[in-house]
């Protein structure tokens, strides 16, 4: 298949692109800066299209001949109207453009934020209860995906049916090492801050129950590829690790890797049974079940390497594609 991807240079996207290529698919990638990840310019099976989500005419042309679309890129706004314009509106455009250009499959990248606060055993059937604008735009875009079954011919009158299969993935905390030069990691800096503290001998202080169901970019990419290759329609999948892992457990790994560190690990509070998302649907559908601990160890080691370089005075290329 030829698959159009938005957000292909990012934390999740770079892993999805690699997984798709490994399965023999072609990738057409929309990127704001064509030189951001130089490796993509010469990578077999990759076609780069330089532009933004607002370049509708450009995207229309790039979709011709594609079979599927994976929308990972996030538009942002600091108020309701801007968030709607920059993210949900662009998702609605991609849905329409994909349908009009005869694509077969569309995958939207949502978030656990669409469902709001976590309750134990929360699964894909739960109601939308976002607690911020980010969750609101994700929930709104999900509804557009699910409700886009046909066009209208007039007010109150139904028009042509839509044959585009539309599915949704809800990631949680997804982390990754850059897999190509110039690639991204997650925007959250807690892994990197932890590495700096370990190397500088600062104490590491965490709440006993501060954690989540971490998932690596390498792992979540398999969910995207399996879903793109399926005939499923109007399905939602939580994509998270099966185990809840606490930050103090990760800090212990970092200290293990730097035995000479003077840092002390301080854990506040008492361990308690914490709520977890139900991730059985992705297991029952695709046979995918993820334990992210091995990938976390690799990610801790990578962050320690970066932190050592920074403390040695080297200029680092940060996860947002800016020098720091």
mmCIF file of C-alpha atoms in Angstrom:
data_model
loop_
_atom_site.group_PDB
_atom_site.id
_atom_site.type_symbol
_atom_site.label_atom_id
_atom_site.label_comp_id
_atom_site.label_asym_id
_atom_site.label_seq_id
_atom_site.Cartn_x
_atom_site.Cartn_y
_atom_site.Cartn_z
ATOM 1 C CA UNK A 1 0.000 0.000 0.000
ATOM 2 C CA UNK A 2 0.962 3.623 -0.426
ATOM 3 C CA UNK A 3 0.219 5.413 2.847
ATOM 4 C CA UNK A 4 0.115 9.169 3.491
ATOM 5 C CA UNK A 5 1.463 10.036 6.949
ATOM 6 C CA UNK A 6 1.282 13.288 8.892
ATOM 7 C CA UNK A 7 3.667 13.760 11.830
ATOM 8 C CA UNK A 8 6.112 11.217 10.402
ATOM 9 C CA UNK A 9 9.217 12.830 11.892
ATOM 10 C CA UNK A 10 7.858 12.898 15.435
ATOM 11 C CA UNK A 11 8.016 10.656 18.483
ATOM 12 C CA UNK A 12 5.372 8.181 17.280
ATOM 13 C CA UNK A 13 5.515 8.947 13.569
ATOM 14 C CA UNK A 14 9.142 7.997 12.930
ATOM 15 C CA UNK A 15 8.450 4.542 14.364
ATOM 16 C CA UNK A 16 5.271 4.132 12.338
ATOM 17 C CA UNK A 17 7.143 5.038 9.152
ATOM 18 C CA UNK A 18 9.855 2.482 9.913
ATOM 19 C CA UNK A 19 7.295 -0.233 10.661
ATOM 20 C CA UNK A 20 5.355 0.461 7.459
ATOM 21 C CA UNK A 21 8.520 0.351 5.352
ATOM 22 C CA UNK A 22 9.604 -2.914 7.000
ATOM 23 C CA UNK A 23 6.329 -4.449 5.822
ATOM 24 C CA UNK A 24 6.859 -3.368 2.231
ATOM 25 C CA UNK A 25 4.555 -0.341 2.158
ATOM 26 C CA UNK A 26 5.371 3.009 0.571
ATOM 27 C CA UNK A 27 5.110 6.214 2.616
ATOM 28 C CA UNK A 28 4.194 9.713 1.465
ATOM 29 C CA UNK A 29 5.146 11.991 4.351
ATOM 30 C CA UNK A 30 3.948 15.542 4.966
ATOM 31 C CA UNK A 31 6.643 17.551 6.735
ATOM 32 C CA UNK A 32 6.966 21.224 7.571
ATOM 33 C CA UNK A 33 10.741 21.134 7.082
ATOM 34 C CA UNK A 34 12.052 18.791 4.421
ATOM 35 C CA UNK A 35 15.599 18.964 5.831
ATOM 36 C CA UNK A 36 14.559 18.160 9.399
ATOM 37 C CA UNK A 37 15.416 14.474 9.102
ATOM 38 C CA UNK A 38 17.986 14.160 6.285
ATOM 39 C CA UNK A 39 17.783 10.362 6.200
ATOM 40 C CA UNK A 40 14.249 10.488 4.818
ATOM 41 C CA UNK A 41 15.415 12.361 1.703
ATOM 42 C CA UNK A 42 17.255 9.295 0.409
ATOM 43 C CA UNK A 43 15.294 6.511 2.118
ATOM 44 C CA UNK A 44 13.804 3.950 -0.250
ATOM 45 C CA UNK A 45 10.018 3.925 -0.233
ATOM 46 C CA UNK A 46 9.640 7.445 1.209
ATOM 47 C CA UNK A 47 8.309 10.468 -0.672
ATOM 48 C CA UNK A 48 8.517 13.791 1.159
ATOM 49 C CA UNK A 49 5.943 16.542 0.698
ATOM 50 C CA UNK A 50 6.982 19.863 2.223
ATOM 51 C CA UNK A 51 4.075 21.784 3.684
ATOM 52 C CA UNK A 52 1.770 22.205 6.662
ATOM 53 C CA UNK A 53 -1.660 20.901 7.542
ATOM 54 C CA UNK A 54 -3.057 24.202 6.254
ATOM 55 C CA UNK A 55 -1.809 23.555 2.686
ATOM 56 C CA UNK A 56 -4.987 21.824 1.559
ATOM 57 C CA UNK A 57 -4.343 21.999 -2.183
ATOM 58 C CA UNK A 58 -0.883 20.477 -1.691
ATOM 59 C CA UNK A 59 -2.303 17.639 0.407
ATOM 60 C CA UNK A 60 -5.054 16.964 -2.134
ATOM 61 C CA UNK A 61 -2.425 16.417 -4.813
ATOM 62 C CA UNK A 62 -0.250 14.241 -2.577
ATOM 63 C CA UNK A 63 -3.187 11.954 -1.684
ATOM 64 C CA UNK A 64 -3.747 10.907 -5.287
ATOM 65 C CA UNK A 65 -2.715 7.293 -5.690
ATOM 66 C CA UNK A 66 -2.579 6.628 -1.938
ATOM 67 C CA UNK A 67 -4.431 3.743 -0.314
ATOM 68 C CA UNK A 68 -4.418 4.870 3.309
ATOM 69 C CA UNK A 69 -3.826 7.854 5.578
ATOM 70 C CA UNK A 70 -2.363 7.890 9.096
ATOM 71 C CA UNK A 71 -2.886 11.206 10.863
ATOM 72 C CA UNK A 72 -0.458 11.649 13.758
ATOM 73 C CA UNK A 73 0.413 15.360 13.589
ATOM 74 C CA UNK A 74 -1.066 17.615 16.274
ATOM 75 C CA UNK A 75 -2.303 21.122 15.627
ATOM 76 C CA UNK A 76 -2.318 23.414 18.650
ATOM 77 C CA UNK A 77 -4.215 26.431 19.947
ATOM 78 C CA UNK A 78 -4.253 28.238 23.268
ATOM 79 C CA UNK A 79 -7.998 28.885 23.222
ATOM 80 C CA UNK A 80 -11.063 26.925 22.048
ATOM 81 C CA UNK A 81 -11.351 28.553 18.605
ATOM 82 C CA UNK A 82 -7.660 28.197 17.754
ATOM 83 C CA UNK A 83 -7.580 24.598 18.932
ATOM 84 C CA UNK A 84 -10.637 23.860 16.820
ATOM 85 C CA UNK A 85 -9.157 25.602 13.758
ATOM 86 C CA UNK A 86 -5.667 24.130 14.023
ATOM 87 C CA UNK A 87 -6.521 20.536 14.935
ATOM 88 C CA UNK A 88 -10.133 19.372 14.625
ATOM 89 C CA UNK A 89 -10.781 21.358 11.449
ATOM 90 C CA UNK A 90 -7.692 19.932 9.781
ATOM 91 C CA UNK A 91 -8.682 16.406 10.802
ATOM 92 C CA UNK A 92 -12.116 16.937 9.226
ATOM 93 C CA UNK A 93 -10.426 18.159 6.038
ATOM 94 C CA UNK A 94 -8.200 15.071 5.898
ATOM 95 C CA UNK A 95 -11.222 12.807 6.351
ATOM 96 C CA UNK A 96 -13.064 14.486 3.504
ATOM 97 C CA UNK A 97 -10.002 14.594 1.234
ATOM 98 C CA UNK A 98 -9.229 10.924 1.871
ATOM 99 C CA UNK A 99 -12.811 9.916 1.045
ATOM 100 C CA UNK A 100 -12.970 12.036 -2.106
ATOM 101 C CA UNK A 101 -9.652 10.655 -3.358
ATOM 102 C CA UNK A 102 -10.723 7.046 -2.952
ATOM 103 C CA UNK A 103 -8.490 6.014 -0.050
ATOM 104 C CA UNK A 104 -9.473 2.828 1.759
ATOM 105 C CA UNK A 105 -8.249 3.295 5.334
ATOM 106 C CA UNK A 106 -7.890 6.289 7.671
ATOM 107 C CA UNK A 107 -6.321 6.162 11.143
ATOM 108 C CA UNK A 108 -6.705 9.075 13.540
ATOM 109 C CA UNK A 109 -4.307 9.516 16.461
ATOM 110 C CA UNK A 110 -6.360 10.527 19.471
ATOM 111 C CA UNK A 111 -5.329 10.322 23.129
ATOM 112 C CA UNK A 112 -6.422 8.939 26.465
ATOM 113 C CA UNK A 113 -7.166 12.623 27.187
ATOM 114 C CA UNK A 114 -10.362 12.270 25.131
ATOM 115 C CA UNK A 115 -11.869 10.230 27.957
ATOM 116 C CA UNK A 116 -10.665 12.427 30.802
ATOM 117 C CA UNK A 117 -9.816 11.137 34.256
ATOM 118 C CA UNK A 118 -8.831 7.496 34.542
ATOM 119 C CA UNK A 119 -11.133 5.043 36.264
ATOM 120 C CA UNK A 120 -10.060 1.472 36.915
ATOM 121 C CA UNK A 121 -10.754 -0.822 33.985
ATOM 122 C CA UNK A 122 -11.625 2.053 31.645
ATOM 123 C CA UNK A 123 -12.043 0.659 28.126
ATOM 124 C CA UNK A 124 -12.939 1.872 24.638
ATOM 125 C CA UNK A 125 -16.685 1.987 25.400
ATOM 126 C CA UNK A 126 -16.353 4.789 27.970
ATOM 127 C CA UNK A 127 -17.956 8.196 27.506
ATOM 128 C CA UNK A 128 -16.098 11.308 26.412
ATOM 129 C CA UNK A 129 -15.248 13.386 29.486
ATOM 130 C CA UNK A 130 -12.232 15.542 28.521
ATOM 131 C CA UNK A 131 -10.827 17.820 31.206
ATOM 132 C CA UNK A 132 -8.918 20.271 28.988
ATOM 133 C CA UNK A 133 -8.869 21.696 25.453
ATOM 134 C CA UNK A 134 -6.389 19.079 24.248
ATOM 135 C CA UNK A 135 -8.743 16.305 25.304
ATOM 136 C CA UNK A 136 -11.674 18.215 23.848
ATOM 137 C CA UNK A 137 -10.159 18.516 20.387
ATOM 138 C CA UNK A 138 -9.219 14.831 20.436
ATOM 139 C CA UNK A 139 -12.742 13.846 21.446
ATOM 140 C CA UNK A 140 -14.283 16.134 18.812
ATOM 141 C CA UNK A 141 -12.054 14.708 16.080
ATOM 142 C CA UNK A 142 -12.967 11.172 17.140
ATOM 143 C CA UNK A 143 -16.639 12.023 16.775
ATOM 144 C CA UNK A 144 -16.057 13.418 13.277
ATOM 145 C CA UNK A 145 -14.247 10.196 12.328
ATOM 146 C CA UNK A 146 -17.004 7.955 13.626
ATOM 147 C CA UNK A 147 -19.887 10.051 12.296
ATOM 148 C CA UNK A 148 -18.521 10.496 8.774
ATOM 149 C CA UNK A 149 -20.554 7.727 7.173
ATOM 150 C CA UNK A 150 -22.107 9.740 4.359
ATOM 151 C CA UNK A 151 -22.503 13.188 2.901
ATOM 152 C CA UNK A 152 -25.650 15.297 2.854
ATOM 153 C CA UNK A 153 -27.456 16.190 -0.344
ATOM 154 C CA UNK A 154 -29.408 18.992 1.331
ATOM 155 C CA UNK A 155 -30.472 20.011 4.808
ATOM 156 C CA UNK A 156 -31.954 16.882 6.341
ATOM 157 C CA UNK A 157 -31.280 14.807 3.238
ATOM 158 C CA UNK A 158 -28.649 12.093 2.954
ATOM 159 C CA UNK A 159 -26.258 11.948 0.013
ATOM 160 C CA UNK A 160 -23.464 9.590 -1.014
ATOM 161 C CA UNK A 161 -22.247 6.970 1.436
ATOM 162 C CA UNK A 162 -18.590 6.966 2.474
ATOM 163 C CA UNK A 163 -16.554 3.813 1.822
ATOM 164 C CA UNK A 164 -13.476 5.075 3.701
ATOM 165 C CA UNK A 165 -12.743 2.894 6.737
ATOM 166 C CA UNK A 166 -12.088 5.139 9.746
ATOM 167 C CA UNK A 167 -10.382 3.916 12.915
ATOM 168 C CA UNK A 168 -8.898 5.542 16.025
ATOM 169 C CA UNK A 169 -5.859 4.875 18.195
ATOM 170 C CA UNK A 170 -5.637 6.383 21.685
ATOM 171 C CA UNK A 171 -2.025 6.461 22.913
ATOM 172 C CA UNK A 172 -1.016 7.267 26.468
ATOM 173 C CA UNK A 173 2.562 8.110 27.483
ATOM 174 C CA UNK A 174 4.565 7.065 24.427
ATOM 175 C CA UNK A 175 8.355 7.421 24.495
ATOM 176 C CA UNK A 176 11.106 6.707 21.997
ATOM 177 C CA UNK A 177 14.738 7.264 21.158
ATOM 178 C CA UNK A 178 15.249 8.968 17.775
ATOM 179 C CA UNK A 179 15.668 6.169 15.231
ATOM 180 C CA UNK A 180 17.159 8.342 12.485
ATOM 181 C CA UNK A 181 19.435 11.390 12.668
ATOM 182 C CA UNK A 182 17.351 14.424 13.592
ATOM 183 C CA UNK A 183 14.382 12.355 14.732
ATOM 184 C CA UNK A 184 12.326 13.273 17.769
ATOM 185 C CA UNK A 185 11.674 11.900 21.203
ATOM 186 C CA UNK A 186 8.670 12.724 23.386
ATOM 187 C CA UNK A 187 8.286 16.365 24.380
ATOM 188 C CA UNK A 188 8.033 15.484 28.085
ATOM 189 C CA UNK A 189 11.448 15.962 29.734
ATOM 190 C CA UNK A 190 11.131 13.791 32.844
ATOM 191 C CA UNK A 191 13.423 11.034 31.605
ATOM 192 C CA UNK A 192 16.092 13.585 30.663
ATOM 193 C CA UNK A 193 15.716 15.556 33.918
ATOM 194 C CA UNK A 194 16.107 12.304 35.847
ATOM 195 C CA UNK A 195 19.326 11.545 33.944
ATOM 196 C CA UNK A 196 20.767 14.982 34.716
ATOM 197 C CA UNK A 197 20.013 14.576 38.423
ATOM 198 C CA UNK A 198 21.583 11.127 38.584
ATOM 199 C CA UNK A 199 24.780 12.381 36.947
ATOM 200 C CA UNK A 200 24.854 15.526 39.084
ATOM 201 C CA UNK A 201 24.244 13.707 42.370
ATOM 202 C CA UNK A 202 20.879 15.350 43.075
ATOM 203 C CA UNK A 203 18.254 13.447 45.023
ATOM 204 C CA UNK A 204 15.411 11.824 43.099
ATOM 205 C CA UNK A 205 12.052 12.418 44.777
ATOM 206 C CA UNK A 206 8.879 10.698 43.568
ATOM 207 C CA UNK A 207 5.439 9.865 44.844
ATOM 208 C CA UNK A 208 5.008 6.143 45.438
ATOM 209 C CA UNK A 209 2.063 5.963 43.027
ATOM 210 C CA UNK A 210 3.194 8.361 40.299
ATOM 211 C CA UNK A 211 3.267 6.284 37.122
ATOM 212 C CA UNK A 212 1.423 5.170 34.026
ATOM 213 C CA UNK A 213 1.169 2.421 31.389
ATOM 214 C CA UNK A 214 4.220 3.431 29.355
ATOM 215 C CA UNK A 215 4.530 2.295 25.738
ATOM 216 C CA UNK A 216 7.453 2.749 23.352
ATOM 217 C CA UNK A 217 7.205 4.146 19.849
ATOM 218 C CA UNK A 218 8.527 0.849 18.488
ATOM 219 C CA UNK A 219 5.663 -0.992 20.151
ATOM 220 C CA UNK A 220 2.812 1.347 19.244
ATOM 221 C CA UNK A 221 3.933 1.322 15.598
ATOM 222 C CA UNK A 222 2.793 -2.295 15.382
ATOM 223 C CA UNK A 223 -0.736 -1.251 16.351
ATOM 224 C CA UNK A 224 -0.814 1.324 13.555
ATOM 225 C CA UNK A 225 0.507 -1.084 10.933
ATOM 226 C CA UNK A 226 -1.812 -3.941 11.918
ATOM 227 C CA UNK A 227 -4.813 -1.610 11.921
ATOM 228 C CA UNK A 228 -3.877 -0.110 8.544
ATOM 229 C CA UNK A 229 -3.631 -3.601 7.055
ATOM 230 C CA UNK A 230 -7.008 -4.656 8.466
ATOM 231 C CA UNK A 231 -10.574 -4.341 7.165
ATOM 232 C CA UNK A 232 -11.832 -2.926 10.462
ATOM 233 C CA UNK A 233 -14.017 0.164 10.494
ATOM 234 C CA UNK A 234 -15.117 2.623 13.186
ATOM 235 C CA UNK A 235 -13.051 0.933 15.891
ATOM 236 C CA UNK A 236 -11.192 2.582 18.787
ATOM 237 C CA UNK A 237 -8.113 1.102 20.458
ATOM 238 C CA UNK A 238 -6.296 2.130 23.608
ATOM 239 C CA UNK A 239 -2.588 1.653 22.882
ATOM 240 C CA UNK A 240 -0.688 1.398 26.163
ATOM 241 C CA UNK A 241 1.539 -1.020 28.018
ATOM 242 C CA UNK A 242 -0.177 -3.818 29.946
ATOM 243 C CA UNK A 243 1.648 -2.914 33.166
ATOM 244 C CA UNK A 244 1.603 0.270 35.199
ATOM 245 C CA UNK A 245 5.175 1.383 35.920
ATOM 246 C CA UNK A 246 6.015 4.032 38.505
ATOM 247 C CA UNK A 247 8.597 6.760 38.030
ATOM 248 C CA UNK A 248 10.534 5.682 41.097
ATOM 249 C CA UNK A 249 11.007 2.260 39.469
ATOM 250 C CA UNK A 250 12.522 3.973 36.435
ATOM 251 C CA UNK A 251 14.732 6.102 38.688
ATOM 252 C CA UNK A 252 16.029 2.927 40.309
ATOM 253 C CA UNK A 253 17.054 1.696 36.859
ATOM 254 C CA UNK A 254 18.924 4.944 36.204
ATOM 255 C CA UNK A 255 20.790 4.645 39.518
ATOM 256 C CA UNK A 256 21.642 1.028 38.715
ATOM 257 C CA UNK A 257 23.223 2.210 35.460
ATOM 258 C CA UNK A 258 25.293 4.848 37.276
ATOM 259 C CA UNK A 259 26.486 3.054 40.429
ATOM 260 C CA UNK A 260 28.897 5.882 41.267
ATOM 261 C CA UNK A 261 26.047 8.407 41.542
ATOM 262 C CA UNK A 262 25.657 10.248 44.844
ATOM 263 C CA UNK A 263 21.909 10.626 44.276
ATOM 264 C CA UNK A 264 19.436 9.195 46.749
ATOM 265 C CA UNK A 265 16.043 7.842 45.709
ATOM 266 C CA UNK A 266 13.298 9.171 47.984
ATOM 267 C CA UNK A 267 9.815 7.679 47.602
ATOM 268 C CA UNK A 268 7.007 9.516 49.334
ATOM 269 C CA UNK A 269 3.793 7.870 50.453
ATOM 270 C CA UNK A 270 2.682 4.264 50.568
ATOM 271 C CA UNK A 271 2.148 2.049 47.523
ATOM 272 C CA UNK A 272 -1.510 1.651 46.604
ATOM 273 C CA UNK A 273 -3.556 -0.204 44.024
ATOM 274 C CA UNK A 274 -3.840 2.270 41.127
ATOM 275 C CA UNK A 275 -6.334 2.413 38.301
ATOM 276 C CA UNK A 276 -5.289 1.057 34.898
ATOM 277 C CA UNK A 277 -6.721 1.179 31.408
ATOM 278 C CA UNK A 278 -8.163 -2.030 30.007
ATOM 279 C CA UNK A 279 -5.966 -2.858 26.989
ATOM 280 C CA UNK A 280 -7.518 -6.244 26.238
ATOM 281 C CA UNK A 281 -9.138 -5.104 22.978
ATOM 282 C CA UNK A 282 -5.854 -4.614 21.129
ATOM 283 C CA UNK A 283 -4.695 -8.009 22.442
ATOM 284 C CA UNK A 284 -7.895 -9.790 21.448
ATOM 285 C CA UNK A 285 -7.969 -8.142 18.006
ATOM 286 C CA UNK A 286 -4.313 -8.224 16.950
ATOM 287 C CA UNK A 287 -2.628 -10.448 19.520
ATOM 288 C CA UNK A 288 -0.585 -7.463 20.724
ATOM 289 C CA UNK A 289 0.319 -7.130 24.397
ATOM 290 C CA UNK A 290 3.169 -4.886 25.503
ATOM 291 C CA UNK A 291 5.599 -4.916 28.385
ATOM 292 C CA UNK A 292 7.685 -1.770 27.930
ATOM 293 C CA UNK A 293 10.353 -2.370 30.589
ATOM 294 C CA UNK A 294 13.106 -3.426 28.160
ATOM 295 C CA UNK A 295 12.468 -0.381 25.984
ATOM 296 C CA UNK A 296 12.403 1.843 29.084
ATOM 297 C CA UNK A 297 15.857 0.596 30.033
ATOM 298 C CA UNK A 298 17.133 1.530 26.560
ATOM 299 C CA UNK A 299 15.470 4.931 26.851
ATOM 300 C CA UNK A 300 17.044 5.588 30.256
ATOM 301 C CA UNK A 301 20.468 4.680 28.825
ATOM 302 C CA UNK A 302 19.958 7.023 25.865
ATOM 303 C CA UNK A 303 18.958 9.898 28.157
ATOM 304 C CA UNK A 304 21.994 9.287 30.350
ATOM 305 C CA UNK A 305 24.185 9.468 27.260
ATOM 306 C CA UNK A 306 22.603 12.781 26.251
ATOM 307 C CA UNK A 307 22.905 14.159 29.774
ATOM 308 C CA UNK A 308 26.610 13.242 29.918
ATOM 309 C CA UNK A 309 27.177 15.043 26.619
ATOM 310 C CA UNK A 310 25.352 18.128 27.868
ATOM 311 C CA UNK A 311 27.296 18.236 31.126
ATOM 312 C CA UNK A 312 30.508 17.919 29.100
ATOM 313 C CA UNK A 313 29.585 21.088 27.236
ATOM 314 C CA UNK A 314 28.422 19.535 23.973
ATOM 315 C CA UNK A 315 25.669 21.146 21.911
ATOM 316 C CA UNK A 316 22.599 18.910 21.872
ATOM 317 C CA UNK A 317 19.886 18.542 19.288
ATOM 318 C CA UNK A 318 16.756 18.493 21.384
ATOM 319 C CA UNK A 319 13.543 16.553 20.984
ATOM 320 C CA UNK A 320 11.728 19.539 19.488
ATOM 321 C CA UNK A 321 14.208 19.803 16.616
ATOM 322 C CA UNK A 322 15.889 22.900 18.071
ATOM 323 C CA UNK A 323 19.423 23.352 19.334
ATOM 324 C CA UNK A 324 19.888 23.821 23.074
#
